[in-house]
């Protein structure tokens, strides 16, 4: 059962619709994106998406959990069925480590897990390993350049992977209304870059 507290209902996306297979690139964490997209990162930190993992912990979003028929005192942050949609890159290379009964995380996985809590940049835009070289120069890259590396524009189909009736507290949402509200502030880019937001218009 996936946990979707109404107070912190994050806008989540599928990891299967990248221009390139996701397995070809590793997740690097939202802090890597912050280096160039610091305004977006700052606004994202205050969103329901950024706080998604926190809602799984005991006592958090208690009213919403009760309304959804969930035990507010239970620790859902150890339940793989819930965690999958409340972290970034669950079980993927570089992403939040998979929770497997009877299997301990490695030292690297323990260190990485806190960095991947919440629904981060790569949950919507794809793993950042291959696009990271773009931050090393001053060129302005267009969306088409970065899409070749696996970056994606989220759409309603992506979000429905987690935003669906299988969630105990699912509420219907309109995708276009969530972009810029539950994600991050929409900022004008100098070039037709990864944040040109054609996805917000359904293009």
PDB file of C-alpha atoms in Angstrom:
ATOM      1  CA  UNK A   1       0.000   0.000   0.000  1.00  0.00           C
ATOM      2  CA  UNK A   2       1.457   3.367  -0.987  1.00  0.00           C
ATOM      3  CA  UNK A   3       1.152   6.241   1.414  1.00  0.00           C
ATOM      4  CA  UNK A   4      -0.174   9.474  -0.013  1.00  0.00           C
ATOM      5  CA  UNK A   5      -0.947  11.912   2.791  1.00  0.00           C
ATOM      6  CA  UNK A   6      -3.266  14.587   1.515  1.00  0.00           C
ATOM      7  CA  UNK A   7      -1.281  17.311   3.246  1.00  0.00           C
ATOM      8  CA  UNK A   8       1.891  16.380   1.418  1.00  0.00           C
ATOM      9  CA  UNK A   9       0.573  14.816  -1.781  1.00  0.00           C
ATOM     10  CA  UNK A  10       3.632  14.942  -4.044  1.00  0.00           C
ATOM     11  CA  UNK A  11       3.504  15.104  -7.798  1.00  0.00           C
ATOM     12  CA  UNK A  12       5.446  12.020  -8.799  1.00  0.00           C
ATOM     13  CA  UNK A  13       6.487  10.651 -12.131  1.00  0.00           C
ATOM     14  CA  UNK A  14       7.387   7.450 -13.887  1.00  0.00           C
ATOM     15  CA  UNK A  15      11.006   6.617 -14.468  1.00  0.00           C
ATOM     16  CA  UNK A  16      10.292   4.636 -17.601  1.00  0.00           C
ATOM     17  CA  UNK A  17       9.683   7.350 -20.205  1.00  0.00           C
ATOM     18  CA  UNK A  18      13.093   8.929 -20.683  1.00  0.00           C
ATOM     19  CA  UNK A  19      14.368   9.540 -24.174  1.00  0.00           C
ATOM     20  CA  UNK A  20      17.054   6.974 -23.371  1.00  0.00           C
ATOM     21  CA  UNK A  21      16.766   3.996 -21.018  1.00  0.00           C
ATOM     22  CA  UNK A  22      17.282   5.198 -17.459  1.00  0.00           C
ATOM     23  CA  UNK A  23      19.703   2.354 -16.744  1.00  0.00           C
ATOM     24  CA  UNK A  24      22.226   4.103 -18.998  1.00  0.00           C
ATOM     25  CA  UNK A  25      22.688   6.958 -16.535  1.00  0.00           C
ATOM     26  CA  UNK A  26      22.914   7.148 -12.761  1.00  0.00           C
ATOM     27  CA  UNK A  27      21.088   9.462 -10.404  1.00  0.00           C
ATOM     28  CA  UNK A  28      23.300  12.120  -8.858  1.00  0.00           C
ATOM     29  CA  UNK A  29      20.932  13.918  -6.456  1.00  0.00           C
ATOM     30  CA  UNK A  30      19.192  17.276  -6.484  1.00  0.00           C
ATOM     31  CA  UNK A  31      22.168  19.059  -4.943  1.00  0.00           C
ATOM     32  CA  UNK A  32      24.042  18.483  -8.180  1.00  0.00           C
ATOM     33  CA  UNK A  33      21.270  20.314 -10.029  1.00  0.00           C
ATOM     34  CA  UNK A  34      21.407  23.143  -7.500  1.00  0.00           C
ATOM     35  CA  UNK A  35      24.811  24.243  -8.800  1.00  0.00           C
ATOM     36  CA  UNK A  36      23.230  25.676 -11.942  1.00  0.00           C
ATOM     37  CA  UNK A  37      19.544  25.776 -11.100  1.00  0.00           C
ATOM     38  CA  UNK A  38      19.797  27.325  -7.641  1.00  0.00           C
ATOM     39  CA  UNK A  39      16.557  29.332  -7.857  1.00  0.00           C
ATOM     40  CA  UNK A  40      14.561  26.308  -8.924  1.00  0.00           C
ATOM     41  CA  UNK A  41      16.226  24.262  -6.214  1.00  0.00           C
ATOM     42  CA  UNK A  42      15.391  26.856  -3.587  1.00  0.00           C
ATOM     43  CA  UNK A  43      11.721  26.939  -4.513  1.00  0.00           C
ATOM     44  CA  UNK A  44      11.568  23.136  -4.785  1.00  0.00           C
ATOM     45  CA  UNK A  45      12.835  22.721  -1.228  1.00  0.00           C
ATOM     46  CA  UNK A  46       9.600  24.239   0.071  1.00  0.00           C
ATOM     47  CA  UNK A  47       7.285  22.004  -1.951  1.00  0.00           C
ATOM     48  CA  UNK A  48       5.244  18.926  -1.092  1.00  0.00           C
ATOM     49  CA  UNK A  49       7.510  16.956  -3.390  1.00  0.00           C
ATOM     50  CA  UNK A  50      10.638  17.833  -1.426  1.00  0.00           C
ATOM     51  CA  UNK A  51       8.866  16.897   1.826  1.00  0.00           C
ATOM     52  CA  UNK A  52       7.358  13.668   0.515  1.00  0.00           C
ATOM     53  CA  UNK A  53       9.646  11.302   2.430  1.00  0.00           C
ATOM     54  CA  UNK A  54       9.098  13.122   5.711  1.00  0.00           C
ATOM     55  CA  UNK A  55       5.377  12.355   5.555  1.00  0.00           C
ATOM     56  CA  UNK A  56       6.138   8.632   5.849  1.00  0.00           C
ATOM     57  CA  UNK A  57       7.535   8.993   9.354  1.00  0.00           C
ATOM     58  CA  UNK A  58       5.548   8.370  12.556  1.00  0.00           C
ATOM     59  CA  UNK A  59       3.404  11.304  13.637  1.00  0.00           C
ATOM     60  CA  UNK A  60       3.839  13.243  10.384  1.00  0.00           C
ATOM     61  CA  UNK A  61       0.707  14.295   8.476  1.00  0.00           C
ATOM     62  CA  UNK A  62      -1.311  12.461  11.128  1.00  0.00           C
ATOM     63  CA  UNK A  63      -4.687  13.899  10.140  1.00  0.00           C
ATOM     64  CA  UNK A  64      -4.212  13.013   6.479  1.00  0.00           C
ATOM     65  CA  UNK A  65      -3.103   9.489   7.356  1.00  0.00           C
ATOM     66  CA  UNK A  66      -6.120   8.965   9.574  1.00  0.00           C
ATOM     67  CA  UNK A  67      -8.437  10.169   6.816  1.00  0.00           C
ATOM     68  CA  UNK A  68      -6.804   7.687   4.444  1.00  0.00           C
ATOM     69  CA  UNK A  69      -7.277   4.835   6.905  1.00  0.00           C
ATOM     70  CA  UNK A  70      -3.590   4.630   7.806  1.00  0.00           C
ATOM     71  CA  UNK A  71      -1.913   4.327  11.186  1.00  0.00           C
ATOM     72  CA  UNK A  72      -0.358   7.711  11.967  1.00  0.00           C
ATOM     73  CA  UNK A  73       1.981   6.126  14.518  1.00  0.00           C
ATOM     74  CA  UNK A  74       3.439   3.628  12.046  1.00  0.00           C
ATOM     75  CA  UNK A  75       6.817   4.154  10.379  1.00  0.00           C
ATOM     76  CA  UNK A  76       6.082   3.862   6.662  1.00  0.00           C
ATOM     77  CA  UNK A  77       9.602   4.996   5.775  1.00  0.00           C
ATOM     78  CA  UNK A  78      10.705   1.353   5.976  1.00  0.00           C
ATOM     79  CA  UNK A  79       7.913   0.069   3.730  1.00  0.00           C
ATOM     80  CA  UNK A  80       9.201  -0.381   0.186  1.00  0.00           C
ATOM     81  CA  UNK A  81       5.705  -0.060  -1.305  1.00  0.00           C
ATOM     82  CA  UNK A  82       5.419   3.427   0.164  1.00  0.00           C
ATOM     83  CA  UNK A  83       9.005   4.558  -0.157  1.00  0.00           C
ATOM     84  CA  UNK A  84       9.112   3.890  -3.907  1.00  0.00           C
ATOM     85  CA  UNK A  85       7.020   6.977  -4.616  1.00  0.00           C
ATOM     86  CA  UNK A  86       8.453   9.226  -1.917  1.00  0.00           C
ATOM     87  CA  UNK A  87      12.121   9.197  -2.936  1.00  0.00           C
ATOM     88  CA  UNK A  88      14.233   9.807  -6.023  1.00  0.00           C
ATOM     89  CA  UNK A  89      15.470   6.971  -8.220  1.00  0.00           C
ATOM     90  CA  UNK A  90      14.287   4.124  -5.993  1.00  0.00           C
ATOM     91  CA  UNK A  91      16.352   1.017  -6.673  1.00  0.00           C
ATOM     92  CA  UNK A  92      18.079   2.658  -9.653  1.00  0.00           C
ATOM     93  CA  UNK A  93      21.833   3.277 -10.060  1.00  0.00           C
ATOM     94  CA  UNK A  94      22.781   6.160  -7.801  1.00  0.00           C
ATOM     95  CA  UNK A  95      19.219   6.502  -6.524  1.00  0.00           C
ATOM     96  CA  UNK A  96      17.591   5.693  -3.211  1.00  0.00           C
ATOM     97  CA  UNK A  97      18.649   2.130  -2.267  1.00  0.00           C
ATOM     98  CA  UNK A  98      16.010  -0.574  -2.573  1.00  0.00           C
ATOM     99  CA  UNK A  99      14.600  -1.913   0.660  1.00  0.00           C
ATOM    100  CA  UNK A 100      14.996  -5.685   0.635  1.00  0.00           C
ATOM    101  CA  UNK A 101      13.957  -7.751   3.630  1.00  0.00           C
ATOM    102  CA  UNK A 102      16.948  -9.429   5.255  1.00  0.00           C
ATOM    103  CA  UNK A 103      19.475  -7.414   3.247  1.00  0.00           C
ATOM    104  CA  UNK A 104      21.574  -4.697   4.872  1.00  0.00           C
ATOM    105  CA  UNK A 105      22.533  -1.596   2.966  1.00  0.00           C
ATOM    106  CA  UNK A 106      26.197  -1.047   2.183  1.00  0.00           C
ATOM    107  CA  UNK A 107      28.044   1.930   3.689  1.00  0.00           C
ATOM    108  CA  UNK A 108      27.659   3.748   0.370  1.00  0.00           C
ATOM    109  CA  UNK A 109      23.912   3.108   0.265  1.00  0.00           C
ATOM    110  CA  UNK A 110      23.481   4.318   3.848  1.00  0.00           C
ATOM    111  CA  UNK A 111      25.288   7.533   2.987  1.00  0.00           C
ATOM    112  CA  UNK A 112      23.343   8.025  -0.251  1.00  0.00           C
ATOM    113  CA  UNK A 113      19.837   7.373   1.054  1.00  0.00           C
ATOM    114  CA  UNK A 114      19.326  10.711   2.896  1.00  0.00           C
ATOM    115  CA  UNK A 115      20.429  12.614  -0.210  1.00  0.00           C
ATOM    116  CA  UNK A 116      17.724  10.945  -2.284  1.00  0.00           C
ATOM    117  CA  UNK A 117      14.819  11.381   0.133  1.00  0.00           C
ATOM    118  CA  UNK A 118      11.881  13.284  -1.305  1.00  0.00           C
ATOM    119  CA  UNK A 119      10.820  13.653  -4.899  1.00  0.00           C
ATOM    120  CA  UNK A 120      13.757  15.496  -6.426  1.00  0.00           C
ATOM    121  CA  UNK A 121      14.713  17.044  -9.748  1.00  0.00           C
ATOM    122  CA  UNK A 122      15.622  13.730 -11.335  1.00  0.00           C
ATOM    123  CA  UNK A 123      12.239  12.229 -10.497  1.00  0.00           C
ATOM    124  CA  UNK A 124      10.789  14.533 -13.130  1.00  0.00           C
ATOM    125  CA  UNK A 125      13.693  15.259 -15.448  1.00  0.00           C
ATOM    126  CA  UNK A 126      15.643  12.009 -15.459  1.00  0.00           C
ATOM    127  CA  UNK A 127      18.959  10.892 -13.924  1.00  0.00           C
ATOM    128  CA  UNK A 128      21.578  13.596 -14.154  1.00  0.00           C
ATOM    129  CA  UNK A 129      24.803  11.668 -14.613  1.00  0.00           C
ATOM    130  CA  UNK A 130      25.054  12.220 -18.371  1.00  0.00           C
ATOM    131  CA  UNK A 131      23.885  15.811 -18.340  1.00  0.00           C
ATOM    132  CA  UNK A 132      26.294  16.877 -15.601  1.00  0.00           C
ATOM    133  CA  UNK A 133      29.088  17.815 -18.089  1.00  0.00           C
ATOM    134  CA  UNK A 134      26.891  20.699 -19.237  1.00  0.00           C
ATOM    135  CA  UNK A 135      27.492  22.509 -15.968  1.00  0.00           C
ATOM    136  CA  UNK A 136      31.213  22.657 -16.670  1.00  0.00           C
ATOM    137  CA  UNK A 137      31.138  25.300 -19.394  1.00  0.00           C
ATOM    138  CA  UNK A 138      29.321  28.516 -20.193  1.00  0.00           C
ATOM    139  CA  UNK A 139      27.511  27.417 -23.335  1.00  0.00           C
ATOM    140  CA  UNK A 140      23.754  27.595 -23.599  1.00  0.00           C
ATOM    141  CA  UNK A 141      22.350  24.205 -24.487  1.00  0.00           C
ATOM    142  CA  UNK A 142      18.948  23.669 -25.996  1.00  0.00           C
ATOM    143  CA  UNK A 143      16.467  21.088 -24.765  1.00  0.00           C
ATOM    144  CA  UNK A 144      17.128  18.806 -27.750  1.00  0.00           C
ATOM    145  CA  UNK A 145      20.789  18.501 -26.747  1.00  0.00           C
ATOM    146  CA  UNK A 146      19.993  17.408 -23.214  1.00  0.00           C
ATOM    147  CA  UNK A 147      17.081  15.159 -24.233  1.00  0.00           C
ATOM    148  CA  UNK A 148      19.568  13.022 -26.142  1.00  0.00           C
ATOM    149  CA  UNK A 149      21.182  12.231 -22.801  1.00  0.00           C
ATOM    150  CA  UNK A 150      17.927  10.967 -21.298  1.00  0.00           C
ATOM    151  CA  UNK A 151      16.401  14.124 -19.832  1.00  0.00           C
ATOM    152  CA  UNK A 152      12.620  14.241 -19.961  1.00  0.00           C
ATOM    153  CA  UNK A 153       9.734  16.644 -19.594  1.00  0.00           C
ATOM    154  CA  UNK A 154       7.236  15.159 -17.131  1.00  0.00           C
ATOM    155  CA  UNK A 155       3.663  14.704 -18.286  1.00  0.00           C
ATOM    156  CA  UNK A 156       0.402  13.464 -16.829  1.00  0.00           C
ATOM    157  CA  UNK A 157       1.111   9.869 -17.837  1.00  0.00           C
ATOM    158  CA  UNK A 158       4.392   9.918 -15.933  1.00  0.00           C
ATOM    159  CA  UNK A 159       2.746  11.288 -12.832  1.00  0.00           C
ATOM    160  CA  UNK A 160      -0.019   8.679 -12.923  1.00  0.00           C
ATOM    161  CA  UNK A 161       2.546   5.997 -12.096  1.00  0.00           C
ATOM    162  CA  UNK A 162       2.181   7.077  -8.481  1.00  0.00           C
ATOM    163  CA  UNK A 163      -0.818   9.409  -8.629  1.00  0.00           C
ATOM    164  CA  UNK A 164      -3.386   6.668  -9.129  1.00  0.00           C
ATOM    165  CA  UNK A 165      -6.251   4.897  -7.359  1.00  0.00           C
ATOM    166  CA  UNK A 166      -3.848   2.375  -5.862  1.00  0.00           C
ATOM    167  CA  UNK A 167      -2.842   5.079  -3.410  1.00  0.00           C
ATOM    168  CA  UNK A 168      -4.734   5.038  -0.082  1.00  0.00           C
ATOM    169  CA  UNK A 169      -5.229   8.797  -0.171  1.00  0.00           C
ATOM    170  CA  UNK A 170      -5.407   9.446  -3.900  1.00  0.00           C
ATOM    171  CA  UNK A 171      -7.229  12.566  -4.972  1.00  0.00           C
ATOM    172  CA  UNK A 172      -7.753  13.526  -8.579  1.00  0.00           C
ATOM    173  CA  UNK A 173      -5.432  16.253  -9.756  1.00  0.00           C
ATOM    174  CA  UNK A 174      -4.951  18.335 -12.871  1.00  0.00           C
ATOM    175  CA  UNK A 175      -1.433  18.087 -14.144  1.00  0.00           C
ATOM    176  CA  UNK A 176      -1.224  21.606 -15.605  1.00  0.00           C
ATOM    177  CA  UNK A 177      -2.220  23.103 -12.264  1.00  0.00           C
ATOM    178  CA  UNK A 178       0.570  21.302 -10.397  1.00  0.00           C
ATOM    179  CA  UNK A 179       3.459  22.460 -12.570  1.00  0.00           C
ATOM    180  CA  UNK A 180       5.044  25.428 -10.866  1.00  0.00           C
ATOM    181  CA  UNK A 181       3.105  24.864  -7.669  1.00  0.00           C
ATOM    182  CA  UNK A 182       4.011  21.428  -6.309  1.00  0.00           C
ATOM    183  CA  UNK A 183       7.197  21.166  -8.365  1.00  0.00           C
ATOM    184  CA  UNK A 184       9.337  24.314  -8.415  1.00  0.00           C
ATOM    185  CA  UNK A 185       8.977  27.903  -9.496  1.00  0.00           C
ATOM    186  CA  UNK A 186       8.826  28.293 -13.263  1.00  0.00           C
ATOM    187  CA  UNK A 187      11.672  30.578 -14.308  1.00  0.00           C
ATOM    188  CA  UNK A 188      12.412  32.030 -17.711  1.00  0.00           C
ATOM    189  CA  UNK A 189      15.508  30.456 -19.252  1.00  0.00           C
ATOM    190  CA  UNK A 190      17.924  32.161 -21.629  1.00  0.00           C
ATOM    191  CA  UNK A 191      17.696  29.274 -24.069  1.00  0.00           C
ATOM    192  CA  UNK A 192      15.132  26.611 -24.940  1.00  0.00           C
ATOM    193  CA  UNK A 193      16.556  24.539 -22.116  1.00  0.00           C
ATOM    194  CA  UNK A 194      15.330  21.723 -19.878  1.00  0.00           C
ATOM    195  CA  UNK A 195      12.941  24.081 -18.093  1.00  0.00           C
ATOM    196  CA  UNK A 196      11.163  25.547 -21.133  1.00  0.00           C
ATOM    197  CA  UNK A 197       7.984  23.959 -19.734  1.00  0.00           C
ATOM    198  CA  UNK A 198       6.358  22.844 -22.929  1.00  0.00           C
ATOM    199  CA  UNK A 199       5.210  19.951 -20.783  1.00  0.00           C
ATOM    200  CA  UNK A 200       3.048  22.332 -18.762  1.00  0.00           C
ATOM    201  CA  UNK A 201       1.148  23.154 -21.928  1.00  0.00           C
ATOM    202  CA  UNK A 202       0.817  19.534 -22.963  1.00  0.00           C
ATOM    203  CA  UNK A 203       3.172  19.921 -25.910  1.00  0.00           C
TER     204      UNK A 203
END
